[in-house]
Amino acid sequence: MLPNVPEGAPVLTAAAMRAAEDRAIAAGSSVAALMECAGTGVAEWVHRLAAGSEVLILCGPGNNGGDGYVAARVLASRGVPVRVAALGEPKTAAAAQARAAWSGPVEAFPGGLADGDTAPILVDAVFGTGLTRAVDDAVADAIRLLAGRARLSIAVDLPSGAETDSGGDFGAGKLANFDGTLALGALKPAHVLQPAARHCGAVRVIDIGLGSLDAVLRTSPRPQIAAPGPESHKYTRGMVAVVGGPMHGASELAARAAYRAGAGYVLLLTGGLPHPPHAIVRQRWSPDALADDRIGAVVIGPGLGRDDRAREKLEAALASDRPLVIDGDALHLLDGRLRGRDAPTILTPHAGEFAALFGAGTGSKIMQAQDAARKSGAVVVVKGADTVIAAPGGRVQVAAPTSAWLSVAGTGDVLAGTIGALLAQHVPPFDAASAGIWLHGAAARMIDRCFLADELADALPEALERAR
């Protein structure tokens, strides 16, 4: 089948995509030439996957439909049995030209197709990035029915009804599920943001002749993490202090993950933990506990609690000049306390914590994360099925989709410890967050089943090997 969402790839909004197309046209291309390139690319992938089976291509009235007509013509020229069904007449010159070049019959869609009259391979080329409204119920329902009955369903650029920039659903819950999506020219936010991303299936980017693309937003790349050299010792590999509280299991998980992610020394600052994990140094908390200059990063929040004692610990951590990873309970205690802090800081809220910390925002998850990073002066990691990483200067990434088994207690503690280990090794904050999320996701994919957070931490060394 198609590969997964590519790593380190540019992600373009609808406006950025139009600008890239305009630049290509100004350089000597044309809308028709770009459409020919896109449709041919779609045909090549469908031909590879169809294995001679009949293909039904649904064409819309815009340029997405034009891509479908080109794909139909190319497939037919290669001997693939093709049917075309159209939602009305083409409304752009390039799409009209593409339809005129298609010599086969055109069925009406949705009314001209008998109920469930699909083919083994379905291609949705009805609506793409130009869509700005809800899809008619009859059209959305028909696409869902046909996609559900096909052996293989493929969307051209986007599933029809997806909101390009926000990853939302114009169809109010009626997006069809596709096995794969052929992204034209570049990924779009809807390929990586929920809920649209889960309807895309596997995603492949097709080159349509736009040349090199410069984008603020990218998917997270595979990190390059160097192995320790012969001169390394425990402090050069990074010393991480995990500030715990009454919920010992969470802070222990963070400490364990920091070790498994490559830290050379992990200090667990808490009280009452009778049996600390092997090799993790336990020390009771004191106001000067973070004064050790060898501490390269502090992780605070997992198991911290929310009482006055927890507030005192957070105040001490914020007042220190140590790089911080702030998670869990500590996020609920921040209340504007980041103002004036100059040392590197990474916040790792899930959606509920993010809303409590920054309020109900507007715009896409990406825009909200960027705004939060700018206001807080911290790198902000908004966790979820579509984790977004944003830096105060505007840099932003979206992590590739990973295992749904991560939705279990303790995995956030593991992530905090993982990022802390990288931060302690002097990896820049944004890159530490990005690499930590990649390792966290890779470890989950390697387990590939229901797991405990402890098992996730123990899978980190193998994930590290994949990042060498």
Short mmCIF file of C-alpha atoms in Angstrom, two decimals:
data_model
loop_
_atom_site.label_atom_id
_atom_site.label_comp_id
_atom_site.label_asym_id
_atom_site.label_seq_id
_atom_site.Cartn_x
_atom_site.Cartn_y
_atom_site.Cartn_z
CA MET A 1 0.00 0.00 0.00
CA LEU A 2 1.01 3.66 0.11
CA PRO A 3 3.74 4.81 2.49
CA ASN A 4 2.90 6.68 5.68
CA VAL A 5 3.05 10.47 6.01
CA PRO A 6 6.64 11.42 5.08
CA GLU A 7 8.98 12.73 7.78
CA GLY A 8 10.42 16.23 7.60
CA ALA A 9 8.14 17.19 4.71
CA PRO A 10 6.75 20.69 4.04
CA VAL A 11 3.08 21.23 4.88
CA LEU A 12 1.30 23.97 2.89
CA THR A 13 -1.95 25.75 3.64
CA ALA A 14 -4.42 26.33 0.82
CA ALA A 15 -3.11 29.88 0.35
CA ALA A 16 0.53 28.73 0.38
CA MET A 17 -0.32 26.06 -2.18
CA ARG A 18 -1.95 28.59 -4.48
CA ALA A 19 1.11 30.82 -4.13
CA ALA A 20 3.40 27.91 -5.05
CA GLU A 21 1.29 27.17 -8.11
CA ASP A 22 1.33 30.84 -9.10
CA ARG A 23 5.13 30.88 -8.88
CA ALA A 24 5.34 27.80 -11.09
CA ILE A 25 3.01 29.41 -13.64
CA ALA A 26 5.01 32.65 -13.57
CA ALA A 27 8.13 30.56 -14.26
CA GLY A 28 6.59 29.16 -17.45
CA SER A 29 4.19 26.41 -16.44
CA SER A 30 0.38 26.59 -16.72
CA VAL A 31 -2.67 25.36 -14.84
CA ALA A 32 -3.22 22.75 -17.55
CA ALA A 33 0.40 21.56 -17.31
CA LEU A 34 0.21 21.26 -13.53
CA MET A 35 -3.08 19.37 -13.90
CA GLU A 36 -1.55 17.01 -16.44
CA CYS A 37 1.35 16.32 -14.09
CA ALA A 38 -0.99 15.77 -11.12
CA GLY A 39 -3.39 13.51 -13.00
CA THR A 40 -0.55 11.46 -14.46
CA GLY A 41 0.94 11.01 -11.00
CA VAL A 42 -2.43 9.85 -9.67
CA ALA A 43 -2.78 7.42 -12.58
CA GLU A 44 0.66 5.95 -11.97
CA TRP A 45 -0.15 5.16 -8.35
CA VAL A 46 -3.63 3.84 -9.12
CA HIS A 47 -2.22 1.68 -11.93
CA ARG A 48 0.35 0.26 -9.52
CA LEU A 49 -2.29 -0.53 -6.90
CA ALA A 50 -5.22 -1.56 -9.10
CA ALA A 51 -3.53 -4.64 -10.57
CA GLY A 52 -5.87 -4.56 -13.57
CA SER A 53 -9.10 -4.12 -11.59
CA GLU A 54 -11.81 -1.72 -12.74
CA VAL A 55 -11.46 1.84 -11.46
CA LEU A 56 -14.31 4.27 -10.78
CA ILE A 57 -13.20 7.92 -10.70
CA LEU A 58 -15.53 10.53 -9.20
CA CYS A 59 -14.83 13.96 -10.70
CA GLY A 60 -15.95 17.28 -9.24
CA PRO A 61 -16.52 20.55 -11.12
CA GLY A 62 -13.19 22.16 -10.18
CA ASN A 63 -9.53 21.46 -10.80
CA ASN A 64 -9.59 18.44 -8.49
CA GLY A 65 -12.08 16.94 -10.91
CA GLY A 66 -9.78 17.94 -13.77
CA ASP A 67 -7.02 15.88 -12.16
CA GLY A 68 -9.46 12.97 -12.13
CA TYR A 69 -10.22 13.28 -15.85
CA VAL A 70 -6.49 13.28 -16.65
CA ALA A 71 -5.98 10.21 -14.46
CA ALA A 72 -8.86 8.44 -16.23
CA ARG A 73 -7.39 9.16 -19.66
CA VAL A 74 -3.91 7.97 -18.69
CA LEU A 75 -5.23 4.81 -17.03
CA ALA A 76 -7.38 3.95 -20.05
CA SER A 77 -4.36 4.41 -22.33
CA ARG A 78 -2.59 1.77 -20.25
CA GLY A 79 -5.39 -0.73 -20.62
CA VAL A 80 -7.00 -0.26 -17.22
CA PRO A 81 -10.83 -0.47 -17.28
CA VAL A 82 -12.04 2.96 -16.14
CA ARG A 83 -15.41 4.50 -15.40
CA VAL A 84 -15.91 8.21 -14.80
CA ALA A 85 -18.80 9.78 -12.89
CA ALA A 86 -19.06 13.56 -12.67
CA LEU A 87 -20.68 15.99 -10.27
CA GLY A 88 -21.87 18.45 -12.91
CA GLU A 89 -19.97 20.20 -15.67
CA PRO A 90 -16.42 21.54 -15.23
CA LYS A 91 -16.29 25.14 -13.98
CA THR A 92 -12.67 25.95 -14.81
CA ALA A 93 -11.02 26.16 -18.21
CA ALA A 94 -8.34 23.61 -17.33
CA ALA A 95 -10.90 21.11 -15.99
CA ALA A 96 -13.06 21.57 -19.11
CA GLN A 97 -10.00 20.91 -21.27
CA ALA A 98 -9.21 17.75 -19.30
CA ARG A 99 -12.77 16.49 -19.64
CA ALA A 100 -12.78 17.16 -23.38
CA ALA A 101 -9.65 15.01 -23.69
CA TRP A 102 -11.42 12.09 -21.98
CA SER A 103 -12.99 10.01 -24.75
CA GLY A 104 -15.05 7.67 -22.61
CA PRO A 105 -18.58 8.04 -21.24
CA VAL A 106 -19.32 10.16 -18.19
CA GLU A 107 -21.97 9.01 -15.73
CA ALA A 108 -23.86 11.44 -13.51
CA PHE A 109 -22.89 11.57 -9.86
CA PRO A 110 -24.46 10.90 -7.48
CA GLY A 111 -27.83 10.42 -9.17
CA GLY A 112 -26.63 8.47 -12.21
CA LEU A 113 -25.03 5.69 -10.20
CA ALA A 114 -27.21 2.88 -8.97
CA ASP A 115 -27.20 2.44 -5.20
CA GLY A 116 -23.77 1.08 -4.32
CA ASP A 117 -22.74 0.87 -8.00
CA THR A 118 -19.03 0.99 -7.25
CA ALA A 119 -15.91 -0.65 -8.64
CA PRO A 120 -13.09 -2.54 -6.95
CA ILE A 121 -11.00 0.67 -6.98
CA LEU A 122 -12.60 4.02 -6.10
CA VAL A 123 -10.87 7.36 -6.73
CA ASP A 124 -12.38 10.47 -5.12
CA ALA A 125 -11.49 13.55 -7.19
CA VAL A 126 -14.61 15.53 -6.28
CA PHE A 127 -13.33 18.32 -4.01
CA GLY A 128 -9.84 19.39 -2.96
CA THR A 129 -8.15 22.39 -1.37
CA GLY A 130 -10.52 24.88 -3.01
CA LEU A 131 -13.52 23.72 -0.96
CA THR A 132 -14.85 26.39 1.43
CA ARG A 133 -18.30 25.04 2.29
CA ALA A 134 -20.08 21.95 3.48
CA VAL A 135 -20.56 19.17 0.96
CA ASP A 136 -24.19 18.39 0.10
CA ASP A 137 -25.48 15.49 2.16
CA ALA A 138 -26.37 13.43 -0.92
CA VAL A 139 -22.83 13.79 -2.29
CA ALA A 140 -21.13 13.08 1.05
CA ASP A 141 -23.34 10.05 1.67
CA ALA A 142 -22.68 8.67 -1.81
CA ILE A 143 -18.90 9.01 -1.45
CA ARG A 144 -19.00 7.25 1.92
CA LEU A 145 -21.11 4.43 0.50
CA LEU A 146 -18.91 3.92 -2.56
CA ALA A 147 -15.66 4.13 -0.58
CA GLY A 148 -16.96 1.65 1.97
CA ARG A 149 -17.85 -0.89 -0.71
CA ALA A 150 -14.67 -0.57 -2.77
CA ARG A 151 -11.78 -2.96 -2.24
CA LEU A 152 -9.41 0.01 -2.35
CA SER A 153 -10.36 3.68 -1.99
CA ILE A 154 -8.05 6.58 -2.83
CA ALA A 155 -8.61 10.32 -2.36
CA VAL A 156 -7.01 12.83 -4.72
CA ASP A 157 -5.27 15.52 -2.65
CA LEU A 158 -7.86 15.40 0.17
CA PRO A 159 -10.93 13.40 1.11
CA SER A 160 -13.85 15.42 -0.26
CA GLY A 161 -15.26 17.56 2.54
CA ALA A 162 -12.02 17.99 4.50
CA GLU A 163 -11.10 21.50 5.62
CA THR A 164 -7.62 22.06 4.20
CA ASP A 165 -6.10 24.32 6.83
CA SER A 166 -7.74 23.20 10.07
CA GLY A 167 -8.14 19.47 9.49
CA GLY A 168 -11.83 19.89 10.21
CA ASP A 169 -14.78 18.31 8.46
CA PHE A 170 -17.04 20.48 6.31
CA GLY A 171 -19.38 17.50 6.12
CA ALA A 172 -20.10 17.56 9.87
CA GLY A 173 -19.03 13.98 10.50
CA LYS A 174 -19.62 12.65 6.99
CA LEU A 175 -16.06 12.29 5.70
CA ALA A 176 -15.45 8.95 4.01
CA ASN A 177 -12.64 6.71 5.18
CA PHE A 178 -9.95 6.15 2.55
CA ASP A 179 -7.19 3.59 2.32
CA GLY A 180 -4.85 6.21 0.91
CA THR A 181 -4.60 9.83 -0.16
CA LEU A 182 -2.41 11.20 -2.95
CA ALA A 183 -1.32 14.67 -1.81
CA LEU A 184 -0.68 16.89 -4.81
CA GLY A 185 2.57 18.85 -4.65
CA ALA A 186 2.84 18.89 -0.85
CA LEU A 187 1.18 17.80 2.33
CA LYS A 188 -1.64 19.99 3.62
CA PRO A 189 -2.59 20.54 7.28
CA ALA A 190 -5.60 18.24 6.81
CA HIS A 191 -3.22 15.33 6.14
CA VAL A 192 -1.75 15.64 9.64
CA LEU A 193 -4.46 17.29 11.77
CA GLN A 194 -7.47 15.49 13.21
CA PRO A 195 -10.18 14.65 12.42
CA ALA A 196 -9.39 14.78 8.69
CA ALA A 197 -6.06 12.95 9.02
CA ARG A 198 -7.65 9.73 10.23
CA HIS A 199 -9.83 9.64 7.10
CA CYS A 200 -6.84 9.97 4.73
CA GLY A 201 -5.33 6.56 5.31
CA ALA A 202 -1.71 6.33 4.19
CA VAL A 203 -0.49 9.47 2.42
CA ARG A 204 1.81 9.79 -0.59
CA VAL A 205 3.03 13.15 -1.93
CA ILE A 206 3.00 13.42 -5.73
CA ASP A 207 5.40 15.79 -7.48
CA ILE A 208 3.38 18.06 -9.78
CA GLY A 209 6.22 20.30 -10.93
CA LEU A 210 6.25 23.01 -8.26
CA GLY A 211 9.99 22.80 -7.60
CA SER A 212 11.47 23.27 -4.13
CA LEU A 213 9.05 24.40 -1.44
CA ASP A 214 9.84 26.59 1.55
CA ALA A 215 7.35 26.12 4.37
CA VAL A 216 7.12 27.31 7.96
CA LEU A 217 5.25 24.13 8.90
CA ARG A 218 6.79 20.69 8.44
CA THR A 219 6.22 17.20 9.71
CA SER A 220 8.69 16.13 12.37
CA PRO A 221 11.86 14.64 10.87
CA ARG A 222 13.62 11.49 12.03
CA PRO A 223 16.22 12.79 14.50
CA GLN A 224 19.93 12.13 14.19
CA ILE A 225 21.12 11.30 17.71
CA ALA A 226 24.82 10.55 18.09
CA ALA A 227 25.91 7.55 20.15
CA PRO A 228 28.19 8.25 23.14
CA GLY A 229 31.86 8.49 22.21
CA PRO A 230 34.88 6.99 24.00
CA GLU A 231 35.35 10.23 25.95
CA SER A 232 31.77 10.25 27.27
CA HIS A 233 30.92 9.94 30.95
CA LYS A 234 27.69 10.18 32.93
CA TYR A 235 27.68 13.96 33.11
CA THR A 236 28.48 14.58 29.44
CA ARG A 237 25.53 12.32 28.64
CA GLY A 238 23.32 14.65 30.64
CA MET A 239 22.08 14.87 34.20
CA VAL A 240 18.32 15.08 34.60
CA ALA A 241 16.54 16.05 37.80
CA VAL A 242 12.94 14.85 38.08
CA VAL A 243 10.98 16.77 40.71
CA GLY A 244 8.30 14.48 42.09
CA GLY A 245 5.53 14.60 44.64
CA PRO A 246 3.00 12.33 46.33
CA MET A 247 2.17 10.27 43.21
CA HIS A 248 5.41 8.34 43.04
CA GLY A 249 4.61 6.21 40.02
CA ALA A 250 4.43 9.15 37.63
CA SER A 251 7.76 10.68 38.65
CA GLU A 252 9.38 7.24 38.60
CA LEU A 253 8.16 6.75 35.02
CA ALA A 254 9.62 10.09 33.96
CA ALA A 255 12.94 9.22 35.60
CA ARG A 256 13.01 5.77 34.05
CA ALA A 257 12.29 7.23 30.61
CA ALA A 258 15.08 9.78 31.00
CA TYR A 259 17.55 6.96 31.60
CA ARG A 260 16.18 4.85 28.77
CA ALA A 261 16.40 7.85 26.42
CA GLY A 262 20.13 8.19 27.02
CA ALA A 263 20.66 10.38 30.08
CA GLY A 264 23.82 9.56 32.03
CA TYR A 265 22.56 10.47 35.50
CA VAL A 266 19.00 10.78 36.76
CA LEU A 267 18.20 12.38 40.10
CA LEU A 268 14.72 11.79 41.51
CA LEU A 269 13.87 14.61 43.90
CA THR A 270 11.01 13.43 46.07
CA GLY A 271 10.23 11.89 49.40
CA GLY A 272 8.75 8.61 50.49
CA LEU A 273 9.76 6.43 47.55
CA PRO A 274 10.91 3.29 49.40
CA HIS A 275 12.36 1.42 46.44
CA PRO A 276 13.70 3.76 43.76
CA PRO A 277 14.33 2.17 40.35
CA HIS A 278 17.81 0.74 39.85
CA ALA A 279 20.50 3.33 39.04
CA ILE A 280 18.17 6.26 39.72
CA VAL A 281 19.50 8.39 42.56
CA ARG A 282 16.84 9.43 45.05
CA GLN A 283 17.22 12.57 47.08
CA ARG A 284 14.73 14.35 49.30
CA TRP A 285 13.55 17.69 47.99
CA SER A 286 15.05 20.84 49.46
CA PRO A 287 14.90 24.46 48.27
CA ASP A 288 18.51 24.27 47.03
CA ALA A 289 18.12 20.86 45.37
CA LEU A 290 18.55 22.35 41.89
CA ALA A 291 21.73 24.28 42.71
CA ASP A 292 23.99 21.53 41.34
CA ASP A 293 25.58 23.01 38.21
CA ARG A 294 25.80 19.56 36.65
CA ILE A 295 22.00 19.35 36.27
CA GLY A 296 21.34 19.84 32.57
CA ALA A 297 17.55 19.70 32.65
CA VAL A 298 14.71 19.57 35.16
CA VAL A 299 11.46 17.67 34.59
CA ILE A 300 8.64 18.85 36.84
CA GLY A 301 4.96 17.92 36.89
CA PRO A 302 4.60 14.13 36.73
CA GLY A 303 3.23 13.10 40.13
CA LEU A 304 3.88 16.58 41.58
CA GLY A 305 0.45 17.21 43.10
CA ARG A 306 -1.24 20.60 43.31
CA ASP A 307 -0.86 21.60 46.96
CA ASP A 308 1.24 24.36 48.50
CA ARG A 309 4.26 22.07 48.64
CA ALA A 310 3.97 21.51 44.89
CA ARG A 311 3.72 25.26 44.30
CA GLU A 312 6.92 25.81 46.28
CA LYS A 313 8.76 23.25 44.17
CA LEU A 314 7.52 24.83 40.95
CA GLU A 315 8.56 28.30 42.14
CA ALA A 316 12.06 27.00 42.86
CA ALA A 317 12.30 25.32 39.45
CA LEU A 318 11.13 28.45 37.64
CA ALA A 319 13.57 30.61 39.60
CA SER A 320 16.50 28.38 38.63
CA ASP A 321 18.48 28.84 35.44
CA ARG A 322 18.02 25.20 34.48
CA PRO A 323 16.22 24.17 31.28
CA LEU A 324 12.74 22.96 32.24
CA VAL A 325 10.24 20.44 30.94
CA ILE A 326 6.89 21.30 32.54
CA ASP A 327 4.16 18.67 32.40
CA GLY A 328 1.10 17.38 34.23
CA ASP A 329 0.27 18.98 37.57
CA ALA A 330 2.86 21.73 37.14
CA LEU A 331 0.96 23.04 34.12
CA HIS A 332 -2.09 23.62 36.32
CA LEU A 333 0.00 25.64 38.77
CA LEU A 334 1.76 27.94 36.29
CA ASP A 335 -0.80 30.77 36.26
CA GLY A 336 1.42 33.27 34.46
CA ARG A 337 4.58 32.33 36.36
CA LEU A 338 6.61 31.97 33.15
CA ARG A 339 6.86 35.73 32.68
CA GLY A 340 10.44 36.90 32.83
CA ARG A 341 11.98 33.42 32.67
CA ASP A 342 14.94 33.37 30.26
CA ALA A 343 16.13 29.77 30.55
CA PRO A 344 14.84 27.24 27.99
CA THR A 345 11.35 25.99 28.84
CA ILE A 346 9.20 23.30 27.23
CA LEU A 347 5.51 22.91 28.06
CA THR A 348 3.85 19.57 27.24
CA PRO A 349 0.07 19.94 27.73
CA HIS A 350 -2.61 17.68 26.31
CA ALA A 351 -5.68 19.39 24.85
CA GLY A 352 -7.47 19.88 28.18
CA GLU A 353 -4.39 21.25 29.91
CA PHE A 354 -3.70 23.52 26.95
CA ALA A 355 -7.22 24.99 27.12
CA ALA A 356 -6.93 25.52 30.88
CA LEU A 357 -3.55 27.20 30.48
CA PHE A 358 -4.16 29.36 27.41
CA GLY A 359 -7.95 29.53 27.11
CA ALA A 360 -10.21 28.66 24.21
CA GLY A 361 -8.38 29.84 21.11
CA THR A 362 -9.44 30.38 17.53
CA GLY A 363 -8.00 28.98 14.34
CA SER A 364 -6.34 25.64 13.76
CA LYS A 365 -4.44 23.68 16.37
CA ILE A 366 -1.26 24.84 14.65
CA MET A 367 -2.18 28.51 14.94
CA GLN A 368 -3.19 28.12 18.58
CA ALA A 369 0.09 26.40 19.44
CA GLN A 370 2.09 29.13 17.70
CA ASP A 371 0.16 31.82 19.57
CA ALA A 372 0.72 30.05 22.91
CA ALA A 373 4.46 29.71 22.25
CA ARG A 374 4.74 33.37 21.34
CA LYS A 375 2.86 34.52 24.45
CA SER A 376 4.62 32.19 26.89
CA GLY A 377 8.12 32.41 25.46
CA ALA A 378 8.31 28.61 25.74
CA VAL A 379 8.36 25.74 23.29
CA VAL A 380 4.81 24.37 23.43
CA VAL A 381 4.02 20.73 22.70
CA VAL A 382 0.26 20.19 22.30
CA LYS A 383 -0.04 16.43 22.68
CA GLY A 384 -2.58 14.25 20.94
CA ALA A 385 -3.10 12.13 17.86
CA ASP A 386 -1.81 15.17 15.93
CA THR A 387 0.89 16.49 18.28
CA VAL A 388 1.99 20.03 17.39
CA ILE A 389 5.33 21.54 18.44
CA ALA A 390 5.67 25.34 18.32
CA ALA A 391 8.53 27.70 19.21
CA PRO A 392 8.24 31.36 20.26
CA GLY A 393 9.84 32.48 17.00
CA GLY A 394 7.14 30.82 14.87
CA ARG A 395 8.84 27.53 13.99
CA VAL A 396 6.30 24.72 14.04
CA GLN A 397 6.06 21.00 13.34
CA VAL A 398 3.37 18.35 13.39
CA ALA A 399 4.35 14.85 14.46
CA ALA A 400 3.42 12.02 12.13
CA PRO A 401 0.48 9.90 13.34
CA THR A 402 1.56 7.16 15.72
CA SER A 403 0.09 4.29 17.73
CA ALA A 404 -3.37 4.69 19.22
CA TRP A 405 -2.12 2.50 22.10
CA LEU A 406 -0.40 5.60 23.50
CA SER A 407 -3.74 6.60 25.01
CA VAL A 408 -2.93 5.02 28.37
CA ALA A 409 -1.99 6.50 31.74
CA GLY A 410 1.69 7.31 32.17
CA THR A 411 2.74 7.77 28.56
CA GLY A 412 2.86 11.54 29.04
CA ASP A 413 5.26 11.04 31.96
CA VAL A 414 7.45 8.93 29.69
CA LEU A 415 7.45 11.69 27.07
CA ALA A 416 8.44 14.33 29.63
CA GLY A 417 11.39 12.23 30.78
CA THR A 418 12.44 11.50 27.20
CA ILE A 419 12.49 15.18 26.27
CA GLY A 420 14.33 15.95 29.51
CA ALA A 421 17.10 13.50 28.61
CA LEU A 422 17.67 15.20 25.26
CA LEU A 423 17.49 18.68 26.75
CA ALA A 424 20.14 17.70 29.32
CA GLN A 425 22.44 16.74 26.44
CA HIS A 426 22.29 20.35 25.21
CA VAL A 427 19.93 19.62 22.33
CA PRO A 428 18.13 22.91 21.54
CA PRO A 429 14.64 23.01 23.12
CA PHE A 430 12.59 22.79 19.93
CA ASP A 431 14.75 19.97 18.56
CA ALA A 432 14.69 18.17 21.92
CA ALA A 433 10.88 18.26 21.91
CA SER A 434 10.72 17.11 18.28
CA ALA A 435 13.20 14.27 18.79
CA GLY A 436 11.56 13.21 22.04
CA ILE A 437 8.17 12.94 20.37
CA TRP A 438 9.69 10.95 17.51
CA LEU A 439 11.37 8.49 19.91
CA HIS A 440 8.17 8.20 21.96
CA GLY A 441 6.13 7.41 18.84
CA ALA A 442 8.73 5.03 17.43
CA ALA A 443 8.82 3.08 20.70
CA ALA A 444 5.02 2.76 20.63
CA ARG A 445 5.03 1.57 17.02
CA MET A 446 7.67 -1.05 17.79
CA ILE A 447 5.56 -2.54 20.58
CA ASP A 448 2.50 -2.40 18.29
CA ARG A 449 0.01 -3.72 20.85
CA CYS A 450 -1.62 -2.78 24.13
CA PHE A 451 1.15 -1.85 26.56
CA LEU A 452 1.90 -0.33 29.95
CA ALA A 453 3.78 2.96 30.17
CA ASP A 454 6.68 1.06 31.79
CA GLU A 455 7.01 -1.03 28.64
CA LEU A 456 7.03 2.12 26.53
CA ALA A 457 9.97 3.49 28.51
CA ASP A 458 11.80 0.19 28.14
CA ALA A 459 11.37 0.31 24.34
CA LEU A 460 13.16 3.67 24.07
CA PRO A 461 16.69 2.22 23.65
CA GLU A 462 15.64 0.39 20.49
CA ALA A 463 13.96 3.57 19.22
CA LEU A 464 17.24 5.40 19.90
CA GLU A 465 19.07 2.91 17.71
CA ARG A 466 16.73 3.78 14.85
CA ALA A 467 17.67 7.44 15.25
CA ARG A 468 21.43 6.87 14.97
#
